[in-house]
Tab-separated table of C-alpha atoms and ligand atoms in Angstrom:
chain	number	residue	atom	x	y	z
A	1	MET	CA	0.178	-10.966	-43.328
A	2	ARG	CA	-2.835	-11.855	-41.177
A	3	SER	CA	-3.333	-9.658	-38.166
A	4	THR	CA	-3.422	-11.223	-34.703
A	5	PRO	CA	-6.683	-11.112	-32.713
A	6	ASP	CA	-5.245	-8.594	-30.235
A	7	VAL	CA	-5.698	-5.795	-32.793
A	8	HIS	CA	-9.275	-5.861	-31.556
A	9	LEU	CA	-8.196	-4.922	-28.056
A	10	ASN	CA	-8.752	-1.443	-26.718
A	11	LEU	CA	-5.519	0.443	-27.385
A	12	ASN	CA	-5.357	1.505	-23.751
A	13	VAL	CA	-4.928	-2.084	-22.617
A	14	ARG	CA	-3.151	-3.634	-25.577
A	15	GLY	CA	0.199	-5.032	-24.451
A	16	MET	CA	-0.641	-4.431	-20.820
A	17	ARG	CA	0.422	-7.134	-18.374
A	18	ARG	CA	-1.062	-8.155	-15.046
A	19	SER	CA	-0.341	-5.962	-12.049
A	20	ALA	CA	3.288	-6.346	-10.898
A	21	THR	CA	2.404	-7.610	-7.435
A	22	VAL	CA	-0.095	-10.153	-8.718
A	23	SER	CA	2.175	-11.540	-11.450
A	24	ASN	CA	5.194	-11.660	-9.136
A	25	ASN	CA	3.171	-13.677	-6.653
A	26	GLU	CA	1.988	-16.076	-9.342
A	27	HIS	CA	5.571	-16.525	-10.570
A	28	LEU	CA	6.822	-17.300	-7.048
A	29	ALA	CA	3.981	-19.785	-6.540
A	30	THR	CA	5.035	-21.601	-9.727
A	31	LEU	CA	8.650	-21.789	-8.544
A	32	GLU	CA	7.451	-23.179	-5.224
A	33	ARG	CA	5.335	-25.825	-6.944
A	34	GLU	CA	8.432	-26.835	-8.876
A	35	GLY	CA	10.128	-27.514	-5.552
A	36	HIS	CA	12.290	-24.405	-5.156
A	37	ARG	CA	12.736	-22.705	-1.815
A	38	VAL	CA	11.162	-19.295	-2.234
A	39	PHE	CA	10.907	-16.268	0.056
A	40	ARG	CA	7.790	-14.313	-0.807
A	41	LEU	CA	8.558	-10.685	-0.212
A	42	GLY	CA	6.649	-9.455	-3.249
A	43	LEU	CA	2.932	-9.330	-2.480
A	44	GLY	CA	1.800	-6.838	0.153
A	45	GLN	CA	-0.620	-9.061	2.002
A	46	SER	CA	-1.127	-8.801	5.760
A	47	PRO	CA	0.588	-11.661	7.604
A	48	PHE	CA	-2.037	-11.546	10.358
A	49	PRO	CA	-5.334	-13.459	10.482
A	50	VAL	CA	-8.694	-11.700	10.428
A	51	PRO	CA	-9.570	-11.022	14.110
A	52	GLY	CA	-11.892	-13.612	15.694
A	53	PRO	CA	-14.908	-11.316	16.278
A	54	VAL	CA	-14.910	-10.285	12.612
A	55	VAL	CA	-14.764	-13.919	11.473
A	56	GLU	CA	-17.618	-14.701	13.861
A	57	ALA	CA	-19.670	-11.840	12.410
A	58	LEU	CA	-19.113	-13.225	8.918
A	59	ARG	CA	-20.178	-16.676	10.039
A	60	ALA	CA	-23.364	-15.228	11.529
A	61	ALA	CA	-24.122	-13.351	8.294
A	62	ALA	CA	-23.442	-16.231	5.905
A	63	ALA	CA	-27.129	-16.687	5.053
A	64	CYS	CA	-27.632	-13.035	4.035
A	65	LYS	CA	-28.298	-13.248	0.350
A	66	ASP	CA	-29.953	-10.045	-0.763
A	67	TYR	CA	-28.404	-7.468	-3.016
A	68	MET	CA	-27.286	-4.488	-1.001
A	69	PRO	CA	-27.733	-0.786	-1.755
A	70	VAL	CA	-25.101	0.325	-4.249
A	71	CYS	CA	-23.492	2.797	-1.799
A	72	GLY	CA	-23.327	0.155	0.910
A	73	HIS	CA	-25.298	-1.245	3.809
A	74	GLU	CA	-26.482	1.710	5.908
A	75	PRO	CA	-25.167	0.469	9.317
A	76	LEU	CA	-21.776	-0.174	7.714
A	77	ARG	CA	-21.664	3.318	6.222
A	78	GLU	CA	-22.486	4.678	9.682
A	79	ALA	CA	-19.751	2.584	11.295
A	80	ILE	CA	-17.198	3.822	8.746
A	81	ALA	CA	-18.150	7.467	9.299
A	82	SER	CA	-17.902	6.984	13.103
A	83	HIS	CA	-14.500	5.302	12.705
A	84	LEU	CA	-13.164	8.405	10.949
A	85	TRP	CA	-14.666	10.629	13.630
A	86	ARG	CA	-13.138	8.591	16.473
A	87	GLN	CA	-9.710	8.395	14.895
A	88	GLN	CA	-9.331	11.790	13.280
A	89	GLY	CA	-12.099	14.019	14.628
A	90	VAL	CA	-13.337	14.523	11.057
A	91	GLU	CA	-17.126	14.645	11.059
A	92	ARG	CA	-18.844	12.713	8.292
A	93	SER	CA	-22.214	11.009	8.003
A	94	ALA	CA	-23.264	7.685	6.489
A	95	ALA	CA	-24.390	9.599	3.397
A	96	ASP	CA	-20.758	10.609	2.719
A	97	VAL	CA	-19.548	7.002	2.526
A	98	LEU	CA	-19.293	4.838	-0.578
A	99	VAL	CA	-18.536	1.161	0.017
A	100	GLY	CA	-16.987	-0.871	-2.790
A	101	PRO	CA	-15.289	-4.208	-3.564
A	102	GLY	CA	-11.864	-3.020	-2.397
A	103	THR	CA	-10.470	0.490	-2.582
A	104	LYS	CA	-8.689	-0.480	-5.793
A	105	GLU	CA	-12.010	-0.666	-7.622
A	106	LEU	CA	-13.183	2.610	-6.087
A	107	MET	CA	-9.985	4.296	-7.296
A	108	PHE	CA	-10.696	3.049	-10.769
A	109	LEU	CA	-14.255	4.388	-10.663
A	110	LEU	CA	-13.068	7.741	-9.345
A	111	GLN	CA	-10.698	8.145	-12.263
A	112	LEU	CA	-13.375	7.015	-14.664
A	113	VAL	CA	-15.970	9.561	-13.581
A	114	TYR	CA	-13.677	12.515	-12.817
A	115	TYR	CA	-12.208	14.237	-15.822
A	116	GLY	CA	-8.761	15.394	-14.766
A	117	ASP	CA	-5.067	14.541	-14.585
A	118	LEU	CA	-3.780	12.036	-12.085
A	119	VAL	CA	-0.876	13.359	-10.055
A	120	ILE	CA	1.180	10.798	-8.144
A	121	PRO	CA	4.341	11.335	-6.136
A	122	THR	CA	6.695	8.432	-6.871
A	123	PRO	CA	7.551	5.868	-5.649
A	124	ALA	CA	3.842	5.062	-5.649
A	125	TRP	CA	1.656	1.997	-5.301
A	126	VAL	CA	1.698	-0.101	-8.478
A	127	SER	CA	-1.892	0.308	-9.672
A	128	TYR	CA	-2.621	4.057	-9.656
A	129	ALA	CA	-0.921	4.825	-12.972
A	130	PRO	CA	-2.067	1.703	-14.902
A	131	GLN	CA	-5.661	2.478	-13.902
A	132	ALA	CA	-5.328	5.988	-15.327
A	133	ARG	CA	-3.846	4.569	-18.532
A	134	ILE	CA	-6.688	2.077	-18.956
A	135	ILE	CA	-9.163	4.925	-18.728
A	136	GLY	CA	-7.077	7.260	-20.876
A	137	ARG	CA	-6.247	9.895	-18.265
A	138	ARG	CA	-2.990	11.812	-18.243
A	139	VAL	CA	-0.602	10.673	-15.514
A	140	VAL	CA	1.781	13.209	-14.029
A	141	THR	CA	4.452	11.780	-11.777
A	142	LEU	CA	6.253	13.822	-9.169
A	143	PRO	CA	9.504	12.075	-8.285
A	144	THR	CA	10.429	12.349	-4.622
A	145	ARG	CA	13.923	12.026	-3.133
A	146	ALA	CA	15.513	9.532	-0.778
A	147	GLU	CA	17.028	12.465	1.179
A	148	ASN	CA	13.479	13.526	2.000
A	149	ASP	CA	12.461	9.968	2.889
A	150	TRP	CA	10.527	9.746	-0.393
A	151	ARG	CA	7.933	12.340	0.666
A	152	VAL	CA	6.581	14.969	-1.680
A	153	THR	CA	6.842	18.536	-0.411
A	154	ALA	CA	4.153	21.202	-0.521
A	155	GLU	CA	6.509	23.333	-2.663
A	156	GLU	CA	6.910	20.580	-5.236
A	157	LEU	CA	3.141	20.163	-5.486
A	158	ASP	CA	2.647	23.904	-5.688
A	159	GLY	CA	5.244	24.185	-8.460
A	160	LEU	CA	3.504	21.514	-10.505
A	161	CYS	CA	0.029	23.033	-10.126
A	162	ALA	CA	1.294	26.558	-10.821
A	163	GLU	CA	2.492	25.429	-14.278
A	164	ASP	CA	-1.121	25.173	-15.365
A	165	PRO	CA	-3.406	26.692	-12.738
A	166	GLY	CA	-7.050	25.732	-12.833
A	167	ARG	CA	-6.415	22.389	-14.529
A	168	PRO	CA	-8.581	19.659	-12.925
A	169	ARG	CA	-6.458	17.186	-11.010
A	170	ILE	CA	-6.666	14.283	-8.618
A	171	VAL	CA	-3.596	14.155	-6.388
A	172	ILE	CA	-3.022	10.885	-4.546
A	173	LEU	CA	-1.249	10.929	-1.219
A	174	ASN	CA	-0.593	7.521	0.335
A	175	TYR	CA	0.691	7.323	3.905
A	176	PRO	CA	1.895	5.225	5.599
A	177	SER	CA	3.265	4.459	2.206
A	178	ASN	CA	3.368	1.446	0.035
A	179	PRO	CA	6.232	1.027	-1.002
A	180	THR	CA	8.357	2.951	1.527
A	181	GLY	CA	6.606	2.545	4.886
A	182	GLY	CA	7.135	6.271	5.423
A	183	THR	CA	4.524	8.781	6.480
A	184	TYR	CA	3.978	12.539	6.807
A	185	ARG	CA	4.236	14.734	9.874
A	186	SER	CA	1.261	16.942	10.772
A	187	ASP	CA	3.109	20.123	9.805
A	188	GLU	CA	3.845	18.674	6.347
A	189	LEU	CA	0.211	17.705	5.882
A	190	ARG	CA	-0.860	21.235	6.896
A	191	GLU	CA	1.412	22.700	4.221
A	192	ILE	CA	0.128	20.284	1.598
A	193	ALA	CA	-3.442	21.191	2.598
A	194	ARG	CA	-2.651	24.856	2.040
A	195	VAL	CA	-1.455	24.119	-1.494
A	196	ALA	CA	-4.454	21.877	-2.150
A	197	ARG	CA	-6.802	24.658	-1.082
A	198	ARG	CA	-5.000	27.191	-3.272
A	199	HIS	CA	-5.276	24.974	-6.355
A	200	ARG	CA	-8.525	23.294	-5.370
A	201	PHE	CA	-7.479	19.837	-6.480
A	202	VAL	CA	-9.217	16.672	-5.385
A	203	LEU	CA	-6.978	15.055	-2.794
A	204	LEU	CA	-7.366	11.290	-2.616
A	205	SER	CA	-5.863	10.352	0.711
A	206	ASP	CA	-5.045	6.664	0.566
A	207	GLU	CA	-4.996	5.713	4.250
A	208	ILE	CA	-5.376	1.978	3.881
A	209	TYR	CA	-2.346	1.526	6.192
A	210	GLY	CA	-3.404	4.271	8.639
A	211	ASP	CA	-4.259	1.825	11.401
A	212	LEU	CA	-0.895	0.142	10.903
A	213	HIS	CA	1.062	3.252	11.862
A	214	HIS	CA	3.707	1.635	14.051
A	215	ARG	CA	3.025	3.904	17.014
A	216	GLY	CA	-0.712	4.156	16.408
A	217	GLN	CA	-0.375	7.867	15.644
A	218	HIS	CA	-1.737	8.189	12.140
A	219	VAL	CA	-2.894	11.700	11.207
A	220	SER	CA	-5.155	12.292	8.193
A	221	VAL	CA	-4.794	15.266	5.859
A	222	ALA	CA	-8.615	15.433	5.957
A	223	ARG	CA	-8.165	17.291	9.273
A	224	TYR	CA	-6.545	20.177	7.380
A	225	TYR	CA	-8.274	20.036	3.982
A	226	PRO	CA	-11.694	18.669	4.927
A	227	GLU	CA	-13.521	20.249	1.999
A	228	GLY	CA	-11.426	18.557	-0.703
A	229	THR	CA	-10.105	15.296	0.750
A	230	ILE	CA	-11.555	11.897	-0.038
A	231	VAL	CA	-10.315	9.418	2.560
A	232	SER	CA	-9.730	5.890	1.276
A	233	ASN	CA	-9.759	3.052	3.789
A	234	GLY	CA	-10.685	-0.620	3.919
A	235	ILE	CA	-10.290	-3.892	5.767
A	236	SER	CA	-7.557	-5.386	3.576
A	237	LYS	CA	-4.530	-4.402	5.637
A	238	TRP	CA	-5.219	-3.507	9.282
A	239	CYS	CA	-7.913	-6.189	9.501
A	240	GLY	CA	-5.997	-8.768	7.458
A	241	ALA	CA	-8.934	-9.276	5.086
A	242	GLY	CA	-7.545	-8.484	1.620
A	243	GLY	CA	-9.368	-11.402	0.043
A	244	TRP	CA	-12.719	-10.295	1.419
A	245	ARG	CA	-12.641	-7.342	-0.954
A	246	LEU	CA	-14.176	-4.441	0.892
A	247	GLY	CA	-13.065	-0.838	0.895
A	248	ALA	CA	-14.650	2.588	1.268
A	249	PHE	CA	-14.275	6.217	0.233
A	250	ILE	CA	-15.383	8.903	2.658
A	251	PHE	CA	-16.230	12.124	0.834
A	252	PRO	CA	-16.577	15.692	2.032
A	253	PRO	CA	-20.304	16.575	2.138
A	254	GLY	CA	-19.702	19.133	-0.635
A	255	MET	CA	-18.576	16.369	-2.999
A	256	ARG	CA	-21.815	14.412	-3.037
A	257	TRP	CA	-21.952	14.985	-6.826
A	258	LEU	CA	-18.793	12.928	-7.213
A	259	LEU	CA	-20.038	10.160	-4.921
A	260	GLU	CA	-23.293	10.033	-6.902
A	261	ALA	CA	-21.469	9.742	-10.230
A	262	MET	CA	-19.366	6.888	-8.884
A	263	ALA	CA	-22.470	5.190	-7.461
A	264	ALA	CA	-24.144	5.416	-10.882
A	265	ALA	CA	-21.124	3.743	-12.522
A	266	ALA	CA	-21.006	1.146	-9.724
A	267	SER	CA	-24.688	0.339	-10.169
A	268	GLU	CA	-24.025	-0.583	-13.810
A	269	THR	CA	-20.965	-2.690	-13.047
A	270	TYR	CA	-20.679	-4.548	-9.728
A	271	THR	CA	-24.052	-3.593	-8.111
A	272	SER	CA	-22.907	-3.984	-4.501
A	273	VAL	CA	-20.353	-5.657	-2.251
A	274	ALA	CA	-21.261	-9.158	-0.978
A	275	ALA	CA	-23.876	-8.864	1.783
A	276	PRO	CA	-22.182	-11.107	4.406
A	277	ILE	CA	-18.872	-9.267	3.980
A	278	GLN	CA	-20.542	-5.909	4.526
A	279	ARG	CA	-22.194	-7.125	7.717
A	280	ALA	CA	-18.947	-8.537	9.058
A	281	ALA	CA	-17.148	-5.282	8.245
A	282	ILE	CA	-19.473	-3.436	10.640
A	283	THR	CA	-17.792	-5.317	13.486
A	284	ALA	CA	-14.349	-4.349	12.159
A	285	PHE	CA	-15.091	-0.631	11.822
A	286	ALA	CA	-17.046	-0.456	15.095
A	287	GLY	CA	-13.949	-1.904	16.797
A	288	GLY	CA	-13.563	-2.292	20.534
A	289	LEU	CA	-10.906	-3.279	23.033
A	290	TRP	CA	-10.270	-6.562	21.206
A	291	LEU	CA	-9.389	-4.619	18.043
A	292	GLU	CA	-7.126	-2.222	19.926
A	293	ASP	CA	-5.317	-5.210	21.388
A	294	TYR	CA	-4.998	-6.891	17.968
A	295	LEU	CA	-3.698	-3.679	16.380
A	296	THR	CA	-1.261	-2.955	19.195
A	297	ARG	CA	0.244	-6.407	18.844
A	298	SER	CA	0.381	-6.190	15.049
A	299	ARG	CA	2.068	-2.785	15.181
A	300	ARG	CA	4.683	-3.849	17.690
A	301	ILE	CA	5.680	-6.831	15.588
A	302	LEU	CA	5.822	-4.780	12.389
A	303	ALA	CA	7.790	-1.976	14.029
A	304	ALA	CA	10.356	-4.383	15.459
A	305	LEU	CA	10.697	-6.184	12.152
A	306	GLY	CA	11.073	-2.964	10.187
A	307	ARG	CA	13.817	-1.810	12.560
A	308	GLU	CA	15.726	-5.074	12.489
A	309	LEU	CA	15.519	-5.700	8.739
A	310	ARG	CA	16.550	-2.135	7.983
A	311	ARG	CA	19.485	-2.477	10.358
A	312	ARG	CA	20.672	-5.622	8.577
A	313	LEU	CA	20.324	-4.030	5.149
A	314	ARG	CA	22.251	-0.943	6.164
A	315	GLU	CA	24.973	-3.061	7.669
A	316	ALA	CA	25.331	-4.632	4.220
A	317	GLY	CA	25.814	-1.189	2.683
A	318	VAL	CA	22.261	-0.794	1.347
A	319	GLU	CA	20.506	2.528	2.018
A	320	CYS	CA	17.013	2.328	3.455
A	321	SER	CA	14.763	4.949	5.027
A	322	ARG	CA	13.112	4.220	8.354
A	323	PRO	CA	9.554	2.832	8.135
A	324	SER	CA	6.837	4.421	10.298
A	325	GLY	CA	3.941	2.206	9.306
A	326	ALA	CA	2.686	-0.710	7.187
A	327	PHE	CA	5.019	-3.627	6.276
A	328	TYR	CA	7.311	-2.288	3.594
A	329	LEU	CA	10.914	-1.243	3.134
A	330	PHE	CA	12.268	0.509	0.065
A	331	PRO	CA	16.003	-0.240	-0.008
A	332	ASP	CA	18.341	1.543	-2.379
A	333	PHE	CA	21.290	-0.553	-3.567
A	334	GLY	CA	22.803	2.542	-5.208
A	335	PRO	CA	25.837	2.678	-2.869
A	336	LEU	CA	26.850	-0.768	-4.216
A	337	ARG	CA	26.345	0.246	-7.844
A	338	ASP	CA	29.946	-0.246	-9.002
A	339	GLY	CA	30.266	-3.724	-7.559
A	340	LEU	CA	26.858	-4.761	-8.891
A	341	ALA	CA	27.664	-3.403	-12.345
A	342	GLY	CA	30.643	-5.755	-12.377
A	343	ALA	CA	28.149	-8.593	-11.981
A	344	GLY	CA	26.059	-7.309	-14.904
A	345	ILE	CA	23.414	-5.598	-12.765
A	346	ALA	CA	22.599	-2.129	-14.039
A	347	SER	CA	18.890	-1.725	-13.331
A	348	SER	CA	16.388	-2.513	-10.606
A	349	GLY	CA	14.854	-5.137	-12.916
A	350	ASP	CA	18.238	-6.892	-13.284
A	351	LEU	CA	18.714	-6.676	-9.539
A	352	CYS	CA	15.432	-8.374	-8.647
A	353	ARG	CA	15.731	-11.028	-11.350
A	354	ARG	CA	19.243	-12.000	-10.295
A	355	LEU	CA	18.355	-11.906	-6.613
A	356	LEU	CA	15.498	-14.346	-7.190
A	357	GLU	CA	17.616	-16.664	-9.360
A	358	ASP	CA	20.533	-16.729	-6.958
A	359	THR	CA	18.836	-16.721	-3.566
A	360	GLY	CA	15.121	-17.487	-3.975
A	361	VAL	CA	14.172	-14.101	-2.485
A	362	GLY	CA	11.379	-12.395	-4.459
A	363	ILE	CA	11.139	-8.606	-4.196
A	364	LEU	CA	9.828	-5.998	-6.639
A	365	PRO	CA	11.942	-3.519	-8.611
A	366	GLY	CA	11.599	0.236	-8.105
A	367	THR	CA	10.382	0.552	-11.720
A	368	ASP	CA	7.096	-1.092	-10.677
A	369	PHE	CA	6.588	1.903	-8.398
A	370	GLY	CA	7.370	4.502	-11.034
A	371	ARG	CA	11.108	4.931	-10.415
A	372	PRO	CA	13.688	5.130	-13.241
A	373	PRO	CA	15.198	1.756	-14.276
A	374	GLU	CA	18.785	2.756	-13.520
A	375	GLU	CA	17.934	3.584	-9.904
A	376	LEU	CA	18.701	0.454	-7.893
A	377	THR	CA	15.672	0.590	-5.626
A	378	ALA	CA	13.296	-2.233	-4.741
A	379	ARG	CA	10.388	-2.958	-2.439
A	380	ILE	CA	10.443	-5.522	0.317
A	381	ALA	CA	7.087	-6.579	1.747
A	382	TYR	CA	8.069	-8.066	5.096
A	383	VAL	CA	5.135	-10.386	5.479
A	384	ASP	CA	6.567	-13.872	4.959
A	385	PHE	CA	6.050	-15.294	8.451
A	386	ASP	CA	3.296	-16.921	10.503
A	387	GLY	CA	1.373	-13.869	11.715
A	388	ALA	CA	-1.119	-15.882	13.765
A	389	LYS	CA	1.632	-17.503	15.848
A	390	ALA	CA	3.518	-14.239	16.257
A	391	LEU	CA	0.349	-12.460	17.452
A	392	GLU	CA	-0.321	-15.220	19.932
A	393	ALA	CA	3.220	-15.066	21.286
A	394	MET	CA	2.867	-11.318	21.799
A	395	ALA	CA	0.090	-11.875	24.308
A	396	GLY	CA	2.579	-12.753	27.045
A	397	ILE	CA	4.897	-9.783	26.472
A	398	PRO	CA	4.304	-6.656	28.561
A	399	ARG	CA	3.508	-3.480	26.624
A	400	SER	CA	6.511	-1.689	28.021
A	401	ALA	CA	8.972	-4.364	26.813
A	402	GLN	CA	10.922	-3.956	23.558
A	403	ILE	CA	10.442	-6.728	21.035
A	404	GLY	CA	13.954	-8.062	20.777
A	405	ARG	CA	15.858	-10.105	18.235
A	406	ALA	CA	15.135	-13.327	20.103
A	407	PHE	CA	11.405	-12.866	19.475
A	408	LEU	CA	11.991	-12.164	15.789
A	409	GLU	CA	14.381	-15.110	15.432
A	410	GLU	CA	11.745	-17.371	16.941
A	411	HIS	CA	8.663	-16.109	15.092
A	412	CYS	CA	9.793	-14.356	11.931
A	413	SER	CA	12.853	-16.376	10.961
A	414	PRO	CA	12.080	-16.710	7.210
A	415	LEU	CA	12.171	-12.933	6.960
A	416	LEU	CA	15.446	-12.582	8.804
A	417	GLU	CA	16.889	-15.326	6.666
A	418	SER	CA	15.730	-13.681	3.457
A	419	VAL	CA	17.325	-10.355	4.362
A	420	ASP	CA	20.517	-12.138	5.425
A	421	ARG	CA	20.514	-13.824	2.026
A	422	ILE	CA	20.210	-10.419	0.360
A	423	ALA	CA	23.108	-9.124	2.446
A	424	GLU	CA	25.311	-12.149	1.733
A	425	TRP	CA	24.447	-12.023	-1.970
A	426	THR	CA	25.379	-8.362	-2.329
A	427	PHE	CA	28.617	-9.047	-0.448
A	428	CYS	CA	29.537	-11.925	-2.777
A	429	LEU	CA	28.652	-10.029	-5.940
A	430	THR	CA	30.413	-6.864	-4.955
A	431	HIS	CA	33.460	-8.871	-3.944
A	432	ALA	CA	33.460	-10.719	-7.268
A	433	LYS	CA	32.792	-14.132	-5.774
A	434	ALA	CA	30.738	-16.802	-7.415
A	435	ARG	CA	27.001	-17.212	-6.807
A	436	LEU	CA	26.145	-18.146	-3.313
A	437	HIS	CA	22.944	-20.090	-3.203
A	438	VAL	CA	21.316	-21.600	-6.194
A	439	LEU	CA	17.606	-22.285	-6.260
B	1	PLP	N1	-3.697	1.359	-1.820
B	1	PLP	C1	-2.523	0.822	-1.480
B	1	PLP	C2	-1.403	1.730	-1.132
B	1	PLP	C3	-2.357	-0.564	-1.436
B	1	PLP	O1	-1.169	-1.077	-1.061
B	1	PLP	C4	-3.446	-1.388	-1.798
B	1	PLP	C5	-3.303	-2.850	-1.831
B	1	PLP	O2	-2.233	-3.420	-1.852
B	1	PLP	C6	-4.649	-0.784	-2.161
B	1	PLP	C7	-4.744	0.589	-2.163
B	1	PLP	C8	-5.853	-1.589	-2.572
B	1	PLP	O3	-6.396	-2.280	-1.524
B	1	PLP	P1	-7.819	-2.972	-1.576
B	1	PLP	O4	-8.303	-2.937	-2.981
B	1	PLP	O5	-7.594	-4.348	-1.086
B	1	PLP	O6	-8.710	-2.143	-0.684
């Protein structure tokens, strides 16, 4: 028998499919083109537009055409270091910053150049583990528990490291979290820092949603483990510029060797981030009152939505921990397991497939985030609404006022409808009724 051409593929990527979020989004787009009503709760893209001053800065820089230094444009590196200082009181200089085409690419380079295991508490963002597998690194998952709001504890990390002390490891901590929206308290971060210091692992602190903490109170673990924390941040989420592809790692000064190794690999692959984007990003990281206003409005909308959607899910009998940041919920349909099993749903994959078929609501199964298939968890990205209009409408609402249901009904109705569809669907299935809505 003749072999197929894919035998010539690197074994690490053979059989690998596109990232779950990307392929889910493409699938939903196809359904939409075919004329189906679809609710896109799969891809974690900011619903808000890039703030005006940042767009203006990009316009002004459009003619910049030179290659940039591989570590990034110096004024941008300075602005990123100052941003961390202003927000967290962690002192870093421009020389500690590496700018790249999105933090995703920087994470890949980090794993490529650092020879160690990748430790990820699960549920975790979809791409950490596949990146490690492409490179051939060992992935160690640390399952967290719903009772602890899906947060890893210092004891759990300590227990894992103590099994093989001295083994080189990168531990990734992501907070506010994709997929749960949860975050860590300062005392928990202090404890984790103590364990990190004891085992001297590299702590990659993925803080891409830090500025979308719903109360604007994000705390970085770099405050407590400054010598071993790499802070990851970018403009994709809090600045609404995912498609601009710019992210940065901020290293401790004692880890310049690691930054240099990544810069060497970067110089042989992507060279530098697009010059106009880097110049525009200076405006974003330098910030100002306009950015504070934009972020305050974004956070208030996201907080109100998270509260309301969670309330509706829980009313339908679905468990869901409270989000503190970002735009995600991680519902657990476990309490409805018996009823769902009667409808042939026994895994999170079944759940999401059937939900999409029956209601047009697209969400991602817990398995995409490293959870076991039989656990009926899923991720909702609550971003399917007109963020520009909602931001505008917020302008007239005093800061002291609660964002009520009327506001959400008016500006975020597709989201409320999609969660109502989920609730109605689970009710019908668990009460053995026929399908409710058909695409
Ligand atoms: N980390 C987390 C937790 C994310 O959700 C994402 C994007 O969805 C990224 C990193 C990568 O972001 P980017 O490559 O756009 O900087």
